[in-house]
mmCIF file of C-alpha atoms and ligand atoms in Angstrom:
data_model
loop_
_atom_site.group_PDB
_atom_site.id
_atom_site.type_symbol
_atom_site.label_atom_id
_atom_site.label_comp_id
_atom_site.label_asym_id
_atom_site.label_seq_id
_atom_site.Cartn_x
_atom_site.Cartn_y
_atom_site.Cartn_z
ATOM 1 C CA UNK T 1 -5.786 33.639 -65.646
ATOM 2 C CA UNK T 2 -5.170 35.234 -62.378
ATOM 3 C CA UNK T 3 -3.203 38.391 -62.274
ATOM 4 C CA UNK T 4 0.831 37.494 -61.308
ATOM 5 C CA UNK T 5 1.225 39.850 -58.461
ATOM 6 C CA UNK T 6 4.455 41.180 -56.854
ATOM 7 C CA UNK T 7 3.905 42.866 -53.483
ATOM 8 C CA UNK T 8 6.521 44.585 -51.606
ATOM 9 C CA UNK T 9 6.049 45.670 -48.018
ATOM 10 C CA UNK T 10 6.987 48.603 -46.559
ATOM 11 C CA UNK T 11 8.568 48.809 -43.474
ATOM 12 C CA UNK T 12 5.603 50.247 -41.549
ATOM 13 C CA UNK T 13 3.829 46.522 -42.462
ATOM 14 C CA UNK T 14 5.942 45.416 -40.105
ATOM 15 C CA UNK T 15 7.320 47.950 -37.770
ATOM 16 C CA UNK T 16 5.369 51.113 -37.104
ATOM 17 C CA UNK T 17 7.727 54.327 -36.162
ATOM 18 C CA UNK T 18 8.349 55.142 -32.837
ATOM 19 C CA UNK T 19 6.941 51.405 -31.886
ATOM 20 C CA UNK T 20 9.862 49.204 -29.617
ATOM 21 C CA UNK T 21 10.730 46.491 -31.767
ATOM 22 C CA UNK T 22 9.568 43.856 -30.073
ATOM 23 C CA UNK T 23 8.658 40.702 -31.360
ATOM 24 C CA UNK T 24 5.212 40.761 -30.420
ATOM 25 C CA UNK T 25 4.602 44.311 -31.674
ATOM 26 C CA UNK T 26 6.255 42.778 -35.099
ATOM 27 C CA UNK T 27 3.845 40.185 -35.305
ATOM 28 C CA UNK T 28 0.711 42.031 -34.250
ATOM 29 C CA UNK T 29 1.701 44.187 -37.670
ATOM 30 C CA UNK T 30 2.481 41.501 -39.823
ATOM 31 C CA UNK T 31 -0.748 39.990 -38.480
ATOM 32 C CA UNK T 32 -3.294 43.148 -40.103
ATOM 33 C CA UNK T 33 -0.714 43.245 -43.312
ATOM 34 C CA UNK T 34 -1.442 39.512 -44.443
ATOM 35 C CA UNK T 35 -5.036 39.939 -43.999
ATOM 36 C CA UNK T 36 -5.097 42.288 -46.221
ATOM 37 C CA UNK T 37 -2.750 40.756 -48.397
ATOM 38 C CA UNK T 38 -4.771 37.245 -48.203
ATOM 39 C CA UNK T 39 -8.096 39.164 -49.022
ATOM 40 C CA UNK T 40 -6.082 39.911 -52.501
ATOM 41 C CA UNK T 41 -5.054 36.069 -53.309
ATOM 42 C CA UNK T 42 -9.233 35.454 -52.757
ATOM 43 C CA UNK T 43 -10.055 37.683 -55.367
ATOM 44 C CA UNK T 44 -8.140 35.426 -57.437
ATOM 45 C CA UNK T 45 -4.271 37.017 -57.761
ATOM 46 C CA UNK T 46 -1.260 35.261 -57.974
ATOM 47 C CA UNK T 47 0.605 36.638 -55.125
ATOM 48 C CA UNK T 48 4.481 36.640 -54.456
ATOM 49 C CA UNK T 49 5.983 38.894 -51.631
ATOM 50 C CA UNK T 50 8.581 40.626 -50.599
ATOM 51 C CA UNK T 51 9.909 43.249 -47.838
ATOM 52 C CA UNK T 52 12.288 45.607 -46.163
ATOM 53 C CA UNK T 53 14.042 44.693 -42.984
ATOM 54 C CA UNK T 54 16.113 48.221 -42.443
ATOM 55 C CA UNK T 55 14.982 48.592 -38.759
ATOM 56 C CA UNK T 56 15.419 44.788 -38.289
ATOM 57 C CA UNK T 57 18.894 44.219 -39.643
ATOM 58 C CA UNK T 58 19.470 47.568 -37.605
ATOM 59 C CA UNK T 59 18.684 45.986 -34.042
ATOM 60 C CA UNK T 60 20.656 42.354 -35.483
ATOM 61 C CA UNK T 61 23.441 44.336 -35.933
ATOM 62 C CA UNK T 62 23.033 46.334 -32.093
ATOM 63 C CA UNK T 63 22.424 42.592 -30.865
ATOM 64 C CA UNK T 64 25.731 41.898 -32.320
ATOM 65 C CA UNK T 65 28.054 45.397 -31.441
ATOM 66 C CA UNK T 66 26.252 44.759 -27.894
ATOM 67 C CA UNK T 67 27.416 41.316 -27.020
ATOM 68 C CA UNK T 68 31.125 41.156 -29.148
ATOM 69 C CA UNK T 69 32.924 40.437 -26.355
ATOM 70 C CA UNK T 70 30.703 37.355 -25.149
ATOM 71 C CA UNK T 71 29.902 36.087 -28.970
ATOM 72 C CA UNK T 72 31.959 37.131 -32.526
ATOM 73 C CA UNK T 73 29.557 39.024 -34.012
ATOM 74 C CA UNK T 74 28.514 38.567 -37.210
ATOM 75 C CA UNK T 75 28.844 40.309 -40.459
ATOM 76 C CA UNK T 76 26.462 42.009 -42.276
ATOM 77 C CA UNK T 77 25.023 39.686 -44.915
ATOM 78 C CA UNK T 78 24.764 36.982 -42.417
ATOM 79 C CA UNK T 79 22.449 39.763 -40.725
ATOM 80 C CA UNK T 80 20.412 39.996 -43.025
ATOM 81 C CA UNK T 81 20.463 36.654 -43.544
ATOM 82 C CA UNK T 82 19.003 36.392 -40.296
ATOM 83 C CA UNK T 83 16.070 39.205 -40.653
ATOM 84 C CA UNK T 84 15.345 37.356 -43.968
ATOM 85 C CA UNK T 85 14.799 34.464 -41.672
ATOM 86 C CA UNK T 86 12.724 35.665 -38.715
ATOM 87 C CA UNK T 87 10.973 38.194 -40.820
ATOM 88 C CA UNK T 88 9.596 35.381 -43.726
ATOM 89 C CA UNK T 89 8.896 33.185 -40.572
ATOM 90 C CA UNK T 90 5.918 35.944 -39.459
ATOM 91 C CA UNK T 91 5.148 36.763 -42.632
ATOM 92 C CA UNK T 92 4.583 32.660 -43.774
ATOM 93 C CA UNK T 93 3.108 31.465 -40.280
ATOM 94 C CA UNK T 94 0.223 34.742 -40.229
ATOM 95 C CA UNK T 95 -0.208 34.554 -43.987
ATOM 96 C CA UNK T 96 -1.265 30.739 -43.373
ATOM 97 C CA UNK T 97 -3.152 31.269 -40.834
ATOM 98 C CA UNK T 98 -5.212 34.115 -42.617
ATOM 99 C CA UNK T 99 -5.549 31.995 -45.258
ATOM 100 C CA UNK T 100 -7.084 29.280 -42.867
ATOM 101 C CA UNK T 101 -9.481 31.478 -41.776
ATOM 102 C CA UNK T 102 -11.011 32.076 -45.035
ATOM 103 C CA UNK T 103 -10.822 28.316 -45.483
ATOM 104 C CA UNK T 104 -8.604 28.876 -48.132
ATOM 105 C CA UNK T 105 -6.327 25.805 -49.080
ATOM 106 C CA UNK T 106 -3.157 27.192 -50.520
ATOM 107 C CA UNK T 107 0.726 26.522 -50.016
ATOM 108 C CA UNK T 108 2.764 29.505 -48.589
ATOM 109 C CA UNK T 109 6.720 29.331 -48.383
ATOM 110 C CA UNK T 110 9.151 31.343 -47.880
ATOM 111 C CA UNK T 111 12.837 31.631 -49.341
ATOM 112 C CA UNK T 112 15.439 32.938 -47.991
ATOM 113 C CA UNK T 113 16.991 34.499 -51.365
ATOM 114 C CA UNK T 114 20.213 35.821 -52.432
ATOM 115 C CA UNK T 115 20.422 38.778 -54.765
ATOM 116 C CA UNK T 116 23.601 39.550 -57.179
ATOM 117 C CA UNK T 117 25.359 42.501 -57.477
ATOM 118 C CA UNK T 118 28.344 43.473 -59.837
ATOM 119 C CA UNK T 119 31.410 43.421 -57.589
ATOM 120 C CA UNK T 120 31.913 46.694 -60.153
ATOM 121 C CA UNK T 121 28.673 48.229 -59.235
ATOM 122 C CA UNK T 122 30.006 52.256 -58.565
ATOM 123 C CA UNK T 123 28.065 52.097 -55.188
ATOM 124 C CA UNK T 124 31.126 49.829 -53.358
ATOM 125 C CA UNK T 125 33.721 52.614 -54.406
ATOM 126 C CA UNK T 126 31.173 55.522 -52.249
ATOM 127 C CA UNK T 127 29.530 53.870 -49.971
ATOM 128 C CA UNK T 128 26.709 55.953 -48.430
ATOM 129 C CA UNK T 129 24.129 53.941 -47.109
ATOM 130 C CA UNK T 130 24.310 54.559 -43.076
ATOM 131 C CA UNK T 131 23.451 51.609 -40.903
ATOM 132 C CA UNK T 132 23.558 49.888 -37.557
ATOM 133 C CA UNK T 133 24.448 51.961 -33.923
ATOM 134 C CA UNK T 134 25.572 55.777 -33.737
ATOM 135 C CA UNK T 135 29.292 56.313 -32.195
ATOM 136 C CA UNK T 136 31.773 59.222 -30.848
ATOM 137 C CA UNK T 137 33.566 60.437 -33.948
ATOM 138 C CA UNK T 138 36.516 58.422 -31.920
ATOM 139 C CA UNK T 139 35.022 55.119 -31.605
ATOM 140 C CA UNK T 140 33.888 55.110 -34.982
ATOM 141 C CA UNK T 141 37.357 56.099 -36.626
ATOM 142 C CA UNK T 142 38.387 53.258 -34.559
ATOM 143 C CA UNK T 143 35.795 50.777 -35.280
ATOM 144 C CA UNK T 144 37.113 51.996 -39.508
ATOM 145 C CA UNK T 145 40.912 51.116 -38.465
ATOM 146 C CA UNK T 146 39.924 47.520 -36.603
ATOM 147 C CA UNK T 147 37.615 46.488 -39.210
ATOM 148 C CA UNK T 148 37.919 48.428 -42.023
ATOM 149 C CA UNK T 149 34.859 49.993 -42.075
ATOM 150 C CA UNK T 150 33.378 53.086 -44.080
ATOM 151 C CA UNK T 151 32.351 55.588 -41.478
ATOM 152 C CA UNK T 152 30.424 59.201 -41.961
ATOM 153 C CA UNK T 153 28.412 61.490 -39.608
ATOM 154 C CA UNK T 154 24.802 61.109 -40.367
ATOM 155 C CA UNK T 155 22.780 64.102 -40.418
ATOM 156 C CA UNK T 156 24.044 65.581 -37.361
ATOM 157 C CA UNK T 157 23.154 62.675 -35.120
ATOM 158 C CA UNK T 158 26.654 61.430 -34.223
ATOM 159 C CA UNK T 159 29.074 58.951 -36.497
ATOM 160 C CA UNK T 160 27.922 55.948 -38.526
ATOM 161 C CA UNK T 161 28.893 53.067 -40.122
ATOM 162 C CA UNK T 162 28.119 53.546 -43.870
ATOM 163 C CA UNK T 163 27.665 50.323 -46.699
ATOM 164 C CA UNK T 164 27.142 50.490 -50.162
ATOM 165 C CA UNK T 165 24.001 49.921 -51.721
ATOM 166 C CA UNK T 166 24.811 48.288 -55.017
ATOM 167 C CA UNK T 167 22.251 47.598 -57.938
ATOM 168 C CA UNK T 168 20.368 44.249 -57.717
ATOM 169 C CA UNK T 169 21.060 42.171 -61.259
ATOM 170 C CA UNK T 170 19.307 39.084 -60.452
ATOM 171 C CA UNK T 171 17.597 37.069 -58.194
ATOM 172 C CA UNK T 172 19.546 33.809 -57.427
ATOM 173 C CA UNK T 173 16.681 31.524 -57.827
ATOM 174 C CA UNK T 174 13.644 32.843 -59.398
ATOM 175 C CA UNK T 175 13.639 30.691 -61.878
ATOM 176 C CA UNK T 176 12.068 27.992 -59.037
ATOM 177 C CA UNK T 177 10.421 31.071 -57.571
ATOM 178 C CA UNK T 178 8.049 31.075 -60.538
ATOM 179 C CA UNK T 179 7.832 27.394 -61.319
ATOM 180 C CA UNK T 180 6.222 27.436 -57.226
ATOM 181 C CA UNK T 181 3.872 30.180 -58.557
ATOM 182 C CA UNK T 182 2.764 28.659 -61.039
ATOM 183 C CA UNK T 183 2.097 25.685 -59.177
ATOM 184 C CA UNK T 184 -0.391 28.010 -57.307
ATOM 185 C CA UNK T 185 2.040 28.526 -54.426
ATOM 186 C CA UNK T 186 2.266 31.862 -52.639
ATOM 187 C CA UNK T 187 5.909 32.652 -52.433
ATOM 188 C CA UNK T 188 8.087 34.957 -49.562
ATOM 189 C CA UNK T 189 10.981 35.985 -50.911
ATOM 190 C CA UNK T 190 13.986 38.306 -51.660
ATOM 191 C CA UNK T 191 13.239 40.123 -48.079
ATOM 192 C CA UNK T 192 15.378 42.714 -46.855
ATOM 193 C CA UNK T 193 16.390 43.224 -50.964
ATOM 194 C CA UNK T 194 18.035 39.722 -50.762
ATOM 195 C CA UNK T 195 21.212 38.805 -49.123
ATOM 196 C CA UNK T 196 23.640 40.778 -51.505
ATOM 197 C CA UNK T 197 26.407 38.318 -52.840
ATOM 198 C CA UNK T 198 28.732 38.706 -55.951
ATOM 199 C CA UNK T 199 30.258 36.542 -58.327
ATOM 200 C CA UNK T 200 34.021 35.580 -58.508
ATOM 201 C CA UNK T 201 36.329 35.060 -61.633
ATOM 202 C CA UNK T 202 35.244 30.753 -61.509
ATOM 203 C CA UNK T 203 31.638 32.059 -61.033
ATOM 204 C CA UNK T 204 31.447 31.098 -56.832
ATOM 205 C CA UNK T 205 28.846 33.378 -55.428
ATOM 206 C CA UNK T 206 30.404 35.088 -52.274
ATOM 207 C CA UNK T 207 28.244 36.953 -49.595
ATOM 208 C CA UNK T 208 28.958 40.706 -49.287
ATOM 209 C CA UNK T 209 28.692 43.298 -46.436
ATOM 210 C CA UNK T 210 26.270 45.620 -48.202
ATOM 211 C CA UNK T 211 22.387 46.422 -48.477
ATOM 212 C CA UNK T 212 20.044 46.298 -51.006
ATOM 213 C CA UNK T 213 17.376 48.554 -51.296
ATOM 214 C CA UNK T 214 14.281 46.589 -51.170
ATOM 215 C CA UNK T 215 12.204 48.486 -53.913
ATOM 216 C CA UNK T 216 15.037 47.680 -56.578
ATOM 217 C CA UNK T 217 15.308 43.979 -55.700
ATOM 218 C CA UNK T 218 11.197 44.117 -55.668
ATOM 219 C CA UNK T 219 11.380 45.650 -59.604
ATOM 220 C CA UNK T 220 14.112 42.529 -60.955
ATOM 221 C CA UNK T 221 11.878 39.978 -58.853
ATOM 222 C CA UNK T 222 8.676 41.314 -60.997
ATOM 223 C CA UNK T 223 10.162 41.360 -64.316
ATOM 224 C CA UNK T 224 11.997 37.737 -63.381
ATOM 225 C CA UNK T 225 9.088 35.972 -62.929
ATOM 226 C CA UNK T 226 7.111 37.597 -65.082
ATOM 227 C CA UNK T 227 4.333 39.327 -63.003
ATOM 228 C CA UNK T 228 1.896 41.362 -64.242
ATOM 229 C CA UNK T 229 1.960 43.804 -61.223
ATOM 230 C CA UNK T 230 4.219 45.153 -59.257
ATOM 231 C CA UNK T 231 2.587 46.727 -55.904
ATOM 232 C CA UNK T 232 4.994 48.368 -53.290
ATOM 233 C CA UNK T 233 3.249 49.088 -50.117
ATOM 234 C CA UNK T 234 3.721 52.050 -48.193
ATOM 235 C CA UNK T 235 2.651 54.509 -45.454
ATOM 236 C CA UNK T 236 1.120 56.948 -47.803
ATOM 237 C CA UNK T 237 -1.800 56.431 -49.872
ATOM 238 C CA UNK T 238 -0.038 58.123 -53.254
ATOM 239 C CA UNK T 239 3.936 59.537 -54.374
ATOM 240 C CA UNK T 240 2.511 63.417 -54.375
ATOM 241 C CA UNK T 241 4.520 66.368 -56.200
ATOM 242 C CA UNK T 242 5.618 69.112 -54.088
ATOM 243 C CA UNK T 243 4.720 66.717 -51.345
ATOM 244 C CA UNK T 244 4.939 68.786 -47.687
ATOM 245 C CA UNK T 245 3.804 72.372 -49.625
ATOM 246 C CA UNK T 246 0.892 73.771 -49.839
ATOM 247 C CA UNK T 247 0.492 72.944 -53.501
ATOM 248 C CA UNK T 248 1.601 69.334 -52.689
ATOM 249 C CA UNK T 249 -0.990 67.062 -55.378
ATOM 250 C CA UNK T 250 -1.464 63.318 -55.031
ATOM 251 C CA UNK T 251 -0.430 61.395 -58.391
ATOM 252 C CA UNK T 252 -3.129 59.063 -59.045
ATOM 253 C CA UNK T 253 -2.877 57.746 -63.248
ATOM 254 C CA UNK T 254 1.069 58.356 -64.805
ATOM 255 C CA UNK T 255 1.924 57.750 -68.087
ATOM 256 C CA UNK T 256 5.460 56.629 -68.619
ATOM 257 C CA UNK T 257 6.659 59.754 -69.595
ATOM 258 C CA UNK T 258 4.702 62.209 -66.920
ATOM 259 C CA UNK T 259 6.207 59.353 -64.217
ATOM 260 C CA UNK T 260 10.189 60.390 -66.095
ATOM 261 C CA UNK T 261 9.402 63.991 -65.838
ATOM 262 C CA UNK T 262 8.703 64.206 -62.253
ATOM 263 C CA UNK T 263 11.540 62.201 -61.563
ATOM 264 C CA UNK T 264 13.804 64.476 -63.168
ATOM 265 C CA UNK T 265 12.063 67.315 -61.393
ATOM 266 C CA UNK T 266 13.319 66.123 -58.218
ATOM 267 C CA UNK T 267 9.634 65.448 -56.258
ATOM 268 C CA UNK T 268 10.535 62.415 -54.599
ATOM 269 C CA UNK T 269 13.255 61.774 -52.133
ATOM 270 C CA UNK T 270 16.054 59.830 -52.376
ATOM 271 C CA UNK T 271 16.349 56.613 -50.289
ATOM 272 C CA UNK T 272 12.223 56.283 -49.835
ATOM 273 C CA UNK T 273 9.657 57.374 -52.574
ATOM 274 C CA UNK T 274 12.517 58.110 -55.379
ATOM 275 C CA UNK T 275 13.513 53.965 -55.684
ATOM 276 C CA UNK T 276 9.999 53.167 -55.485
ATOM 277 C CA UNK T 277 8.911 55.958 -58.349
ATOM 278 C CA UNK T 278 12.133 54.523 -60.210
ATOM 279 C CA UNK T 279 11.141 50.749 -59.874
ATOM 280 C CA UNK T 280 7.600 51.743 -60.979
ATOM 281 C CA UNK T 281 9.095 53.232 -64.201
ATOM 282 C CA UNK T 282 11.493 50.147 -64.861
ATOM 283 C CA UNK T 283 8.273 48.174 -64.460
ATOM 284 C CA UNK T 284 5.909 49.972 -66.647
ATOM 285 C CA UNK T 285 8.730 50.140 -69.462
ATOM 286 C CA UNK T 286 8.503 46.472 -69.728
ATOM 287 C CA UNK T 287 4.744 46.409 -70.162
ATOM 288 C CA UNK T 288 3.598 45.687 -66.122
ATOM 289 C CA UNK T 289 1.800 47.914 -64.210
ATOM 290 C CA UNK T 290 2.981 49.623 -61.416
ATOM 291 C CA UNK T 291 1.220 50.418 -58.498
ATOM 292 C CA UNK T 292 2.618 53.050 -55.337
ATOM 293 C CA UNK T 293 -0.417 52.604 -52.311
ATOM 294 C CA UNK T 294 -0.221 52.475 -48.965
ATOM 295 C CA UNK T 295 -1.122 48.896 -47.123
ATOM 296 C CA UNK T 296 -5.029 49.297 -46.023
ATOM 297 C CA UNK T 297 -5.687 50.560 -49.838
ATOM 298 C CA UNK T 298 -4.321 47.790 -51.593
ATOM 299 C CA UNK T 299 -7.315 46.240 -52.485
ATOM 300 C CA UNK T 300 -8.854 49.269 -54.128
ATOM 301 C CA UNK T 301 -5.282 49.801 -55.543
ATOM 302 C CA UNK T 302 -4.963 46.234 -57.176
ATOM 303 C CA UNK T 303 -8.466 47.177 -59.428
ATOM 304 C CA UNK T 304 -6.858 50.822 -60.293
ATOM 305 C CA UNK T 305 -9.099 52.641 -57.726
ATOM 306 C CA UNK T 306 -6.405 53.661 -55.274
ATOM 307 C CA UNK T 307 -2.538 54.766 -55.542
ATOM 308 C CA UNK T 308 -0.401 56.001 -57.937
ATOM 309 C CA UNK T 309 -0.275 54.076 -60.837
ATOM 310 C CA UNK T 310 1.885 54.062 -63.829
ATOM 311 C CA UNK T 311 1.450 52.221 -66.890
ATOM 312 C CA UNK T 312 2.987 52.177 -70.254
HETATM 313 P P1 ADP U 1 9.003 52.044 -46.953
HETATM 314 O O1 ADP U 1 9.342 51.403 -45.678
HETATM 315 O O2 ADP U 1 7.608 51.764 -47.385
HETATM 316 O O3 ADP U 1 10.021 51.829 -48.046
HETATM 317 P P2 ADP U 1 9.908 54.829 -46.908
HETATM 318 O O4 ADP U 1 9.929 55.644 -45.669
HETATM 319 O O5 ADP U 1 11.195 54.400 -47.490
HETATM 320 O O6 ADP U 1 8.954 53.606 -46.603
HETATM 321 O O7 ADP U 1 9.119 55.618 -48.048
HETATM 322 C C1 ADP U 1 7.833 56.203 -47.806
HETATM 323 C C2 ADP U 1 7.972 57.668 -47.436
HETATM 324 O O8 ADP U 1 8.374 58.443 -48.569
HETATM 325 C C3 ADP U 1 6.697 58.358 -47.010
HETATM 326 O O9 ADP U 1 6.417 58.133 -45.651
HETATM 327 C C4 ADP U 1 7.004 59.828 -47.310
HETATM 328 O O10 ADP U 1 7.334 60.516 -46.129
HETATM 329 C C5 ADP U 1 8.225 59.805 -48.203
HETATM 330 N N1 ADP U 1 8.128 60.632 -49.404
HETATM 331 C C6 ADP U 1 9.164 61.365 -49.898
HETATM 332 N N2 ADP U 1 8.805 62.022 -50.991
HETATM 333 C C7 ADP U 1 7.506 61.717 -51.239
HETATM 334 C C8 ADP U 1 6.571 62.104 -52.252
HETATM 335 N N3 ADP U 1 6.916 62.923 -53.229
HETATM 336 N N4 ADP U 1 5.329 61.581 -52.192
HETATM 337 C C9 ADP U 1 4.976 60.735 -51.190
HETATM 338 N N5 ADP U 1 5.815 60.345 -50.204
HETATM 339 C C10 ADP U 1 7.070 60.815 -50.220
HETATM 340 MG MG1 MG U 2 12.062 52.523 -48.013
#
């Protein structure tokens, strides 16, 4: 049986920092991530994917502040709605064409997924997650009166627009997700952490304006479609302690328990390696193994000779 493998790509897979988002310059980069990533499903792995869209949604939402006055913009879960779309488009079209050059005949699709949150989750109450264009204090206590938004400074850069970033429960839809794997599909899906969505009293699902942190939605995707692996793709080869000082050491084999200790100890940061270290864990305590690499290393990774790995 071939190993049931989760990947989640980072957002350097698809744009590099510093890079102008165009759409070529997205696809070039998606182009060198699924040949890597179709170099794992010929070794034999069942491969399902998944991705972050922060700087994607980001320039959606500028599109959309940008033209308001000649088109109603949108809101925010229909923008990510949208990188979901244009994002799984690249990732499907390149992966198939990878996969054609190593005269490999396999199905690829891609899903554009919603994810559900509790409408209770304690992240809509404090919403912190900033997102979208930088305003005048002014204009953004405006923009909170006209629209209701959340606003905050952010980091001493100017004013923001801030969302919450609730917990992912479940994937709406994985239960088809892995009757396509196991069909010997290769399945896109849950980009961008899903569209987030909650459930009313009669049990509609309702689109929300609100993120989900891709590395979360990655962890509830592996466990609900039972994967062996979960692999999240970064731009560093390990999660180091005391990484940036001079003692800074790269975390290759974790036990459960070393993995909860340097948690605690505060050696990741929130918002990029912590969620990933903290899906890892969730992983590994039901029995998967988790794997922390950066792209170009996944191979080595996948057989335990790269990254950080944890396992129970
Ligand atoms: P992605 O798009 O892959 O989610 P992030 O920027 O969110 O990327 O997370 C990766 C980043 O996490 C690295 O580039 C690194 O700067 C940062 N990071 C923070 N703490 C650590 C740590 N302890 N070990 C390794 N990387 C860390
Ligand atoms: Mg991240």
């Amino acid at each position: 049986m071939p190993e049931k493998v989760v990947i989640a790509l980072g957002g350097n897979a698809i744009l590099q920092p510093g890079q102008e988002g165009s759409f070529e310059n997205q696809l070039e980069n998606v182009r060198i991530s699924t040949e890597i990533i179709s170099r794992i499903i010929k070794n034999g792995h069942q491969v399902i994917i998944t991705h972050g869209n922060g700087p994607q949604v980001g320039n959606i939402l500028r599109q959309n502040e940008e033209a308001k006055h000649v088109v109603p913009p949108f809101p925010l879960d229909v923008c990510s709605a949208e990188s979901q779309g244009f994002i799984g488009y690249m990732l499907d079209q390149s992966l198939k064409n990878s996969l054609h050059k190593l005269k490999l005949d396999k199905q690829v699709v891609s899903l554009l997924t919603q994810t559900e949150v509790s409408k209770n989750d304690q992240a809509f109450q404090n919403p912190t997650k900033p997102i979208g264009l930088f305003y005048s204090e002014e204009e953004a206590k405006q923009l909170a009166d006209e629209k209701g938004w959340d606003v905050k400074e952010d980091a001493g850069r100017g004013w923001r627009r801030v969302v919450a970033s609730p917990k992912p429960q479940s994937i709406i839809g994985s239960e088809t997700i892995k009757m396509l794997v196991d069909t010997g599909a290769i399945v896109i899906a849950s980009g961008g952490g899903g569209i987030p969505v909650i459930r009313d009293e009669q049990g509609a699902i309702i689109g929300v304006e609100a993120v989900i942190d891709k590395d979360s939605s990655a962890f509830k995707l592996a466990e609900e479609v039972n994967a062996d692996m979960l692999m999240i793709l970064t731009d560093v080869p390990n999660a180091y302690i005391h990484y940036g000082k001079p003692e800074q050491k790269k975390l290759e084999k974790l036990s459960l328990a070393e993995a909860k200790n340097y948690v605690e100890e505060g050696h990741f940061s929130a918002g990029s390696m912590e969620p990933k270290m903290r899906s890892a864990i969730a992983f590994a305590e039901k029995g998967g193994k988790a794997v922390i690499c950066s792209l170009d290393q996944a191979d080595l990774a996948i057989e335990g000779k790269a990254g950080t790995m944890i396992i129970k």
